[in-house]
CSV table of C-alpha atoms and ligand atoms in Angstrom, one decimal:
chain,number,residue,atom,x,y,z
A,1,UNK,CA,-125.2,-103.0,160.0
A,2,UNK,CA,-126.2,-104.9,156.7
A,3,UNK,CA,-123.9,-105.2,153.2
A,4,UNK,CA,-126.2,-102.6,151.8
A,5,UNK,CA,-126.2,-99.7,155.1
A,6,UNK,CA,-122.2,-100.3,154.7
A,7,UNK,CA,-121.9,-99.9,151.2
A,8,UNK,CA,-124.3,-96.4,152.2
A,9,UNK,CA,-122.1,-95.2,154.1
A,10,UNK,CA,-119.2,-95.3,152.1
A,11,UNK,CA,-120.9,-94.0,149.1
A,12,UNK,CA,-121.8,-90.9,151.3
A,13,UNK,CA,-118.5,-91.0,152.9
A,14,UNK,CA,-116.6,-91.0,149.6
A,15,UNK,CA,-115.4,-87.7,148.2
A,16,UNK,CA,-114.3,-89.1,144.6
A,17,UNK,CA,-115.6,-92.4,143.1
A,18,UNK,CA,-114.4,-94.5,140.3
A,19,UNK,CA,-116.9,-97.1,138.5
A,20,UNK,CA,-115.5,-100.0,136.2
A,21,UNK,CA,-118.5,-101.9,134.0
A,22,UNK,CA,-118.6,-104.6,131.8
A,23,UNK,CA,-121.2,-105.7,129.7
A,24,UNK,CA,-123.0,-107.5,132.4
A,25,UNK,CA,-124.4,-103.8,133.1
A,26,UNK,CA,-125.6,-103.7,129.8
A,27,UNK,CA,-127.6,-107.3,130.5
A,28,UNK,CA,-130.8,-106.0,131.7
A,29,UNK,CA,-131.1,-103.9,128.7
A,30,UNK,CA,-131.5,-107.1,126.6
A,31,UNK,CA,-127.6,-107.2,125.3
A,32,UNK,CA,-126.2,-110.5,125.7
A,33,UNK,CA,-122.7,-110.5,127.4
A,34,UNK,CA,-119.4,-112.0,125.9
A,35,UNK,CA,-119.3,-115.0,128.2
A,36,UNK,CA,-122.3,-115.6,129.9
A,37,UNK,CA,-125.1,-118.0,128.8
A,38,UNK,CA,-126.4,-117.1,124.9
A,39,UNK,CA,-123.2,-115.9,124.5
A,40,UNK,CA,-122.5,-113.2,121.8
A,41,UNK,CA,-122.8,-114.8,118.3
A,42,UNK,CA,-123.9,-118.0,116.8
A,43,UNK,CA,-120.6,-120.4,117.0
A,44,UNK,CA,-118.2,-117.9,117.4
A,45,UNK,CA,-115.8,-117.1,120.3
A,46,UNK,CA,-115.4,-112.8,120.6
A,47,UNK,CA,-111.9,-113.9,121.0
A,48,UNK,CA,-112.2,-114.9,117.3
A,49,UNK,CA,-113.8,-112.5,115.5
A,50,UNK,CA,-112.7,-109.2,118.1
A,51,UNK,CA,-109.3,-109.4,116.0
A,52,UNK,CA,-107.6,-107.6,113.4
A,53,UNK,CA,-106.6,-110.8,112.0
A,54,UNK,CA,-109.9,-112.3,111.6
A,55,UNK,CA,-111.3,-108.7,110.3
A,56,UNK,CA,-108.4,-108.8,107.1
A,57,UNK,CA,-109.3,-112.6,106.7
A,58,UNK,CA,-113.0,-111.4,106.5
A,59,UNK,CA,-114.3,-108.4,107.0
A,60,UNK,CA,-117.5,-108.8,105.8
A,61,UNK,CA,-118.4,-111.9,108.5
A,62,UNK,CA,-117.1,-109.3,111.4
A,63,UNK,CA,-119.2,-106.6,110.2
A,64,UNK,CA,-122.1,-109.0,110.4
A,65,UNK,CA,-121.7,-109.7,114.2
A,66,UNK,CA,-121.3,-105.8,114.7
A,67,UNK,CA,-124.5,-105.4,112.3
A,68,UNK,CA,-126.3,-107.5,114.7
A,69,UNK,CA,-125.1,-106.0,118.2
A,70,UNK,CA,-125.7,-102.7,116.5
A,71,UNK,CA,-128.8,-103.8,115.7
A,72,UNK,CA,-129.5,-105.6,119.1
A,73,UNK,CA,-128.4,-102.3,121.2
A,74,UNK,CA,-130.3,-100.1,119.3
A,75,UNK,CA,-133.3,-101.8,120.9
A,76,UNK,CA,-132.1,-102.0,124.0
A,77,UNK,CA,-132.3,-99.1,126.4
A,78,UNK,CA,-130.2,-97.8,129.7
A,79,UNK,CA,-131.4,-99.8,132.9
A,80,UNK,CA,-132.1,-98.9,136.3
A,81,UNK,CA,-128.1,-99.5,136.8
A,82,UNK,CA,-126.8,-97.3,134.2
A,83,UNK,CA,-129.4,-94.4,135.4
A,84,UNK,CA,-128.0,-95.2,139.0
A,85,UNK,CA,-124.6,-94.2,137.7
A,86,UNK,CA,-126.0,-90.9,136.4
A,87,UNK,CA,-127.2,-90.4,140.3
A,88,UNK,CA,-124.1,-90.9,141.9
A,89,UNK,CA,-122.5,-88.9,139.4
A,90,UNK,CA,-125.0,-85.6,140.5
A,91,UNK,CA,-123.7,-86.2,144.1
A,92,UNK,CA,-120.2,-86.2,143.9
A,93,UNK,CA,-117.6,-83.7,142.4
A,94,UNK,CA,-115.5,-86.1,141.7
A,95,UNK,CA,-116.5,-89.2,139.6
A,96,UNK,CA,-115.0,-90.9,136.5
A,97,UNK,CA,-117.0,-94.1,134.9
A,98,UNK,CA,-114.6,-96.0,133.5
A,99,UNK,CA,-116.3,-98.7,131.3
A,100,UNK,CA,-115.0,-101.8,128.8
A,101,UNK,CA,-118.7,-101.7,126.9
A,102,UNK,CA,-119.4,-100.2,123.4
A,103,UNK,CA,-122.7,-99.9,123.3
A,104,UNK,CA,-123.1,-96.3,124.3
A,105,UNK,CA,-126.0,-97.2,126.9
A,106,UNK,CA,-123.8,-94.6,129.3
A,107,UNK,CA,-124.0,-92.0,126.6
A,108,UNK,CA,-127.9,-92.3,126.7
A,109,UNK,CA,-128.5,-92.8,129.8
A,110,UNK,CA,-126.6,-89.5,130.5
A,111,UNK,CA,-123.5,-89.9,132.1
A,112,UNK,CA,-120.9,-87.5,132.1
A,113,UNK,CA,-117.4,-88.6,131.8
A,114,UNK,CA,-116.7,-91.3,130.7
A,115,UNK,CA,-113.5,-93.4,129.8
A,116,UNK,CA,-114.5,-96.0,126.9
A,117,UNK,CA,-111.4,-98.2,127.2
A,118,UNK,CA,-112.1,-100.6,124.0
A,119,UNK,CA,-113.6,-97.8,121.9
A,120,UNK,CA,-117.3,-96.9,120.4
A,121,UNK,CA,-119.3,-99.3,118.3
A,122,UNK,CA,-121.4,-96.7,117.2
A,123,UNK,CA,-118.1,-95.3,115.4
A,124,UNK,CA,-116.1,-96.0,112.6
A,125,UNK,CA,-112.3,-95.8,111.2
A,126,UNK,CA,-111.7,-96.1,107.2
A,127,UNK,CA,-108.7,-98.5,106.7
A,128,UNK,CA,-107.4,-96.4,103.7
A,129,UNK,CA,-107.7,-92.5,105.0
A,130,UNK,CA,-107.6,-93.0,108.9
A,131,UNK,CA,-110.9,-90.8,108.8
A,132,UNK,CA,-112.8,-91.7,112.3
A,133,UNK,CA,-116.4,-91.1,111.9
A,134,UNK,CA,-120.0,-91.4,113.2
A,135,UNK,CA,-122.4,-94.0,112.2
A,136,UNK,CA,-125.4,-95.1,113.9
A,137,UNK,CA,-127.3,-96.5,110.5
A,138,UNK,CA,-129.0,-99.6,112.0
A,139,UNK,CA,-128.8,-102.1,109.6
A,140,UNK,CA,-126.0,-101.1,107.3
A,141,UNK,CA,-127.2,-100.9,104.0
A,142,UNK,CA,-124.2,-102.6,102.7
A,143,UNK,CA,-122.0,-105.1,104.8
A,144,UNK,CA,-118.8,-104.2,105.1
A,145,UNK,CA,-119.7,-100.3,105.0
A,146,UNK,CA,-117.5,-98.0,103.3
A,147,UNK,CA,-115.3,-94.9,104.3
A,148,UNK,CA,-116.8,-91.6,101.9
A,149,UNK,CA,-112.8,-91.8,99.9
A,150,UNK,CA,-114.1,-95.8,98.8
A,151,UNK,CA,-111.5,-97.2,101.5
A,152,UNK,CA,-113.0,-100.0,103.4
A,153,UNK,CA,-114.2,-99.1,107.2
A,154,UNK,CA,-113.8,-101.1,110.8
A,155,UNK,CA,-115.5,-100.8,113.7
A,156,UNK,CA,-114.6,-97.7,115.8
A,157,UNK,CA,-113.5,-100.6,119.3
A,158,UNK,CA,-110.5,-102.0,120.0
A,159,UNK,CA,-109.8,-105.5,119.3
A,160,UNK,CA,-108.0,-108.0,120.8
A,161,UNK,CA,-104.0,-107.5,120.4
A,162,UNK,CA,-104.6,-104.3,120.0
A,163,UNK,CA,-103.7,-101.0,122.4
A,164,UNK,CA,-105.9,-98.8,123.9
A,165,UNK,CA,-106.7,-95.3,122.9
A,166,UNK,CA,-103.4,-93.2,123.7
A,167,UNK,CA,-103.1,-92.2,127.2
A,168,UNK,CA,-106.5,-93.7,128.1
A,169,UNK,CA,-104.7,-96.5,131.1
A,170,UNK,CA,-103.1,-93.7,132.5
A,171,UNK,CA,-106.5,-91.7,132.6
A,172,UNK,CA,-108.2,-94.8,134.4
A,173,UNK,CA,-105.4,-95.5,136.2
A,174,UNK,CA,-105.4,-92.0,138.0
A,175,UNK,CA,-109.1,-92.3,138.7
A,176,UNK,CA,-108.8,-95.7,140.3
A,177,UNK,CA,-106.1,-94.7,142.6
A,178,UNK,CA,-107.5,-91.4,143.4
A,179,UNK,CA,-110.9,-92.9,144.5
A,180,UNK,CA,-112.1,-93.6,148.0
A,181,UNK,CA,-114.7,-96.1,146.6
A,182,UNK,CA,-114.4,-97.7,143.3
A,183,UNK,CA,-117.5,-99.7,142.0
A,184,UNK,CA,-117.0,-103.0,139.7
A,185,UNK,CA,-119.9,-104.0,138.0
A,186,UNK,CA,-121.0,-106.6,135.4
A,187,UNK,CA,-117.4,-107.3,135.0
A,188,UNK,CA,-115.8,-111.2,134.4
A,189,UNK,CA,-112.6,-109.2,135.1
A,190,UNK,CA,-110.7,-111.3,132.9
A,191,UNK,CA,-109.6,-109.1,129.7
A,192,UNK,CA,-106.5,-106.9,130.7
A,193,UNK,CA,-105.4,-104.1,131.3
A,194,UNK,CA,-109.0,-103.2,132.3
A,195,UNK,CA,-109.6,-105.5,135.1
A,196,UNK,CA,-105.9,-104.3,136.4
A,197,UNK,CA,-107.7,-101.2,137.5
A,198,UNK,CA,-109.2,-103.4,140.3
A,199,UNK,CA,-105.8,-104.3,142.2
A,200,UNK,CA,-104.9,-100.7,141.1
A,201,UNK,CA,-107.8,-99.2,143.1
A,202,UNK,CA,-107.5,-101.4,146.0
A,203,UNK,CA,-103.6,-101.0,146.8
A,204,UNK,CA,-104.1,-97.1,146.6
A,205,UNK,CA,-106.7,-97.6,149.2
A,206,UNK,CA,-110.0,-97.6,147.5
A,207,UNK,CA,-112.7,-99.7,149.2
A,208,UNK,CA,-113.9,-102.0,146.9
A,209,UNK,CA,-118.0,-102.9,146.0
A,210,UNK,CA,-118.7,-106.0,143.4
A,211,UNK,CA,-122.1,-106.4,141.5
A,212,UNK,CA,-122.1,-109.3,139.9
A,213,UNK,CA,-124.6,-112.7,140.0
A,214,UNK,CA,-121.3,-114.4,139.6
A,215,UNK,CA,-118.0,-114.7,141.7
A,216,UNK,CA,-115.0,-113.7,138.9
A,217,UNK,CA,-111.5,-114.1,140.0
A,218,UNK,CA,-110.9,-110.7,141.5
A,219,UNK,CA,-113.3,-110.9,143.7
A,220,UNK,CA,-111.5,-111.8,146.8
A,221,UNK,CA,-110.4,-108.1,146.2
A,222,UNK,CA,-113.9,-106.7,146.8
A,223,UNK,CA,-115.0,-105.3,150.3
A,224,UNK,CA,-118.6,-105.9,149.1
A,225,UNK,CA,-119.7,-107.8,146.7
A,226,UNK,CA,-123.9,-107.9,146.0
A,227,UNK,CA,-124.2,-111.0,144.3
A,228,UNK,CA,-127.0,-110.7,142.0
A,229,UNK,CA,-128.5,-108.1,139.1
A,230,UNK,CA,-126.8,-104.6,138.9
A,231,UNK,CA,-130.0,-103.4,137.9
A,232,UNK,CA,-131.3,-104.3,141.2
A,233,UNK,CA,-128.5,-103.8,143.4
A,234,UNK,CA,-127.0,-100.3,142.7
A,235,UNK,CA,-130.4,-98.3,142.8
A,236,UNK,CA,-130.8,-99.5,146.7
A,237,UNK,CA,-127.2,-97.5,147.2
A,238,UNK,CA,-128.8,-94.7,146.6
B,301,BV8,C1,-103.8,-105.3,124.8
B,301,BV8,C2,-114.2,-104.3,122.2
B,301,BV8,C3,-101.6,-104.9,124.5
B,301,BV8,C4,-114.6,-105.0,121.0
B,301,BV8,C5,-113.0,-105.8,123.7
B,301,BV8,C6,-102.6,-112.9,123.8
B,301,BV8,C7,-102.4,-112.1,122.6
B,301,BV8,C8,-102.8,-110.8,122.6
B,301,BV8,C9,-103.3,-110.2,123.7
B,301,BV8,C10,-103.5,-111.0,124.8
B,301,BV8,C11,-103.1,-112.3,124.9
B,301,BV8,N1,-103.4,-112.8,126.1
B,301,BV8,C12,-103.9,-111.8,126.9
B,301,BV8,C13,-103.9,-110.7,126.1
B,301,BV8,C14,-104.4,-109.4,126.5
B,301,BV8,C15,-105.9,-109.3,126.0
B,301,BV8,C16,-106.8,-110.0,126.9
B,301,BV8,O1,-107.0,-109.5,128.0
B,301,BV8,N2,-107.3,-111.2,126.5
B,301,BV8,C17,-108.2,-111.9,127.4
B,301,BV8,C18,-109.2,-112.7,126.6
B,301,BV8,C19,-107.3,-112.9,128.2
B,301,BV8,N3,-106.1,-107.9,125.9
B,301,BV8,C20,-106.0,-107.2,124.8
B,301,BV8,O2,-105.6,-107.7,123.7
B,301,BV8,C21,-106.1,-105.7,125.0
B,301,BV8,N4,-105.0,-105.0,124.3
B,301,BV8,O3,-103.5,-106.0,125.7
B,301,BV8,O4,-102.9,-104.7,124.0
B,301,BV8,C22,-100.6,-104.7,123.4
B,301,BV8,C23,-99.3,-104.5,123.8
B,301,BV8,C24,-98.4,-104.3,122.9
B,301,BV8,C25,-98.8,-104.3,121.5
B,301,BV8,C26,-100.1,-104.5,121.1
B,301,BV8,C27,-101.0,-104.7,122.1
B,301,BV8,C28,-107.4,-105.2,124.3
B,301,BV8,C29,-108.6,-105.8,124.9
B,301,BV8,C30,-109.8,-105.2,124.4
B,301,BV8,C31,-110.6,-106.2,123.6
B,301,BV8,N5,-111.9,-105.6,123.1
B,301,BV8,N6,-114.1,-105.3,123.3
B,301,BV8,C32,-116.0,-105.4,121.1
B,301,BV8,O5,-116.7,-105.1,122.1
B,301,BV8,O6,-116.5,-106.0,120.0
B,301,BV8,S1,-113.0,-106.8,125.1
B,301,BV8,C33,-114.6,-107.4,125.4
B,301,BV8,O7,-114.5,-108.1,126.6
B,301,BV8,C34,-115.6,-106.3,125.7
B,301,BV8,O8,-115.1,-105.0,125.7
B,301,BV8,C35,-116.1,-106.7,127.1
B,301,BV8,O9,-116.6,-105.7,127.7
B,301,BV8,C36,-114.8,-107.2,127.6
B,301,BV8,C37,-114.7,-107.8,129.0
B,301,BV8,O10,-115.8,-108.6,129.1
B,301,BV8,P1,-116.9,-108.2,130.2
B,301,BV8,O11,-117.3,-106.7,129.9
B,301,BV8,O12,-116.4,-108.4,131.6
B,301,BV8,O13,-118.1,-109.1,129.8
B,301,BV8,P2,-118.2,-110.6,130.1
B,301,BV8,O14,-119.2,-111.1,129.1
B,301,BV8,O15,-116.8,-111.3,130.1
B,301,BV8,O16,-118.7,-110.7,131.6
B,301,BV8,C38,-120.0,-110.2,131.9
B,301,BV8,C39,-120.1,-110.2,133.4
B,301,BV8,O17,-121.3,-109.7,133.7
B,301,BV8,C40,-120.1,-111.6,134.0
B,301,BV8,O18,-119.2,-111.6,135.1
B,301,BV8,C41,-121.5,-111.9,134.4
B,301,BV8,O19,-121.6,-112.7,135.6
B,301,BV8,C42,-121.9,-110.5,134.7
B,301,BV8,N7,-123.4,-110.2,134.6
B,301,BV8,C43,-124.3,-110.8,133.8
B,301,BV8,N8,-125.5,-110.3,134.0
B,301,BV8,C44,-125.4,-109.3,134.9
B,301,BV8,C45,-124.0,-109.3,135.3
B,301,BV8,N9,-123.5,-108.4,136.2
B,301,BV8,C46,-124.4,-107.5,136.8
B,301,BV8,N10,-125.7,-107.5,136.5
B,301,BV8,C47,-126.2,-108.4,135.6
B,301,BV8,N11,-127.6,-108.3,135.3
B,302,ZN,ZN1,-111.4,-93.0,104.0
């Protein structure tokens, strides 16, 4: 039996299935990833400018990165990988995509539920008022944008040092250990807690499928790992 008839029959065989992506999904849709090759912004590291520090030290040069992703994903479109998803979704009763991207692309390509772990970047929070809002002007007419009350507005994601939305872990958490199969894909697995939900899914018994061109360092956890495009890959599971 080959990789791909295996990874069949669990897909089949699994009553409730849990799906962690990364921004490699988002790849094929002509969004560069955080670490791979053409990186994510001129000479900066996201590590450096995903911050609340370097946001109060400049907000204006942040909002110019998220200009230009929100610029870049408003081109882009869902690929053959995120529509997969929507698939697998229709076949079981029990799914949860759980994903570390902001790009919406999941939103549009229609998934269903869906756990953004690091926020949306196609919303916004005003600094002064707390006022979370929508805002999908691509470019912004004026960098940094303001909230309506004159207060100065962030990205709606969640930055390095910072927590997650409240009760959000414990949301993914409960899907990764209630899963029979639990799908990592486009995932370097290295920003936490997200990639915890890998060891999470495997000791409650979940088998484990990678997509990835690259081995990452949790790999070793994966039953399965198709080593190459997702946008290849996860349409051939279906
Ligand atoms: C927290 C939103 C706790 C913004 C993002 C020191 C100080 C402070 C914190 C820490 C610290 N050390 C460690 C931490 C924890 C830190 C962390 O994990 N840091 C890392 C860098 C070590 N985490 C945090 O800070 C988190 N919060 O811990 O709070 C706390 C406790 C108490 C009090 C206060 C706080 C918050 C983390 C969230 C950060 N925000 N994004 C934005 O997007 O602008 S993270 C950012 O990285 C994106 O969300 C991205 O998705 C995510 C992970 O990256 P990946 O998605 O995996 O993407 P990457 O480019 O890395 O990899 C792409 C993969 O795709 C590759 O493997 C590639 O091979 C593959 N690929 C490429 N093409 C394809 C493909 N795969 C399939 N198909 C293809 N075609
Ligand atoms: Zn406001």
């Amino acid at each position: 039996m080959t990789s791909l008839e295996q990874a069949r029959e669990w897909l089949a065989a699994a009553s409730s299935v849990a799906v962690l992506t990364g921004a490699g999904i988002s790849a094929e849709s002509g969004i560069p990833t955080f670490r791979g090759a053409g990186g994510l912004w001129k000479e900066y590291k996201p590590e450096d400018l995903a911050t609340p520090e370097a946001f109060a030290k400049d907000p204006r040069l942040v909002w110019e990165w998220y200009n230009w992703r929100r610029e870049l994903i408003a081109k882009g479109a869902p690929n053959a990988a995120h529509r997969a998803l929507v698939e697998i979704e229709k076949r079981k009763t029990r799914f949860t995509l759980i994903t570390q991207n902001v790009d919406g692309l999941h939103d549009l390509a229609g998934s269903g539920k869906i756990l953004k772990l690091h926020g949306d970047i196609w919303r916004m929070r005003c600094m002064e008022c707390g006022a979370n809002f929508p805002n999908r002007r691509v470019p912004l007419p004026k960098i940094p944008p303001h909230c309506a009350c004159g207060g100065l507005a962030r990205p709606g994601v969640v930055w390095f040092g910072e927590q997650l939305p409240e009760g959000m872990m414990q949301e993914a958490e409960h899907a990764a250990a209630s899963a029979q199969l639990f799908l990592v894909i486009g995932t370097s697995a290295t920003v936490y807690p997200a990639a915890s939900l890998i060891p999470h899914a495997k000791k409650s018994g979940a088998r484990v499928i990678e997509f990835n061109p690259e081995p990452g360092p949790l790999s070793n956890l994966a039953d399965c790992v198709f080593q190459g495009p997702a946008g290849e890959w996860l349409p051939q599971l279906l």
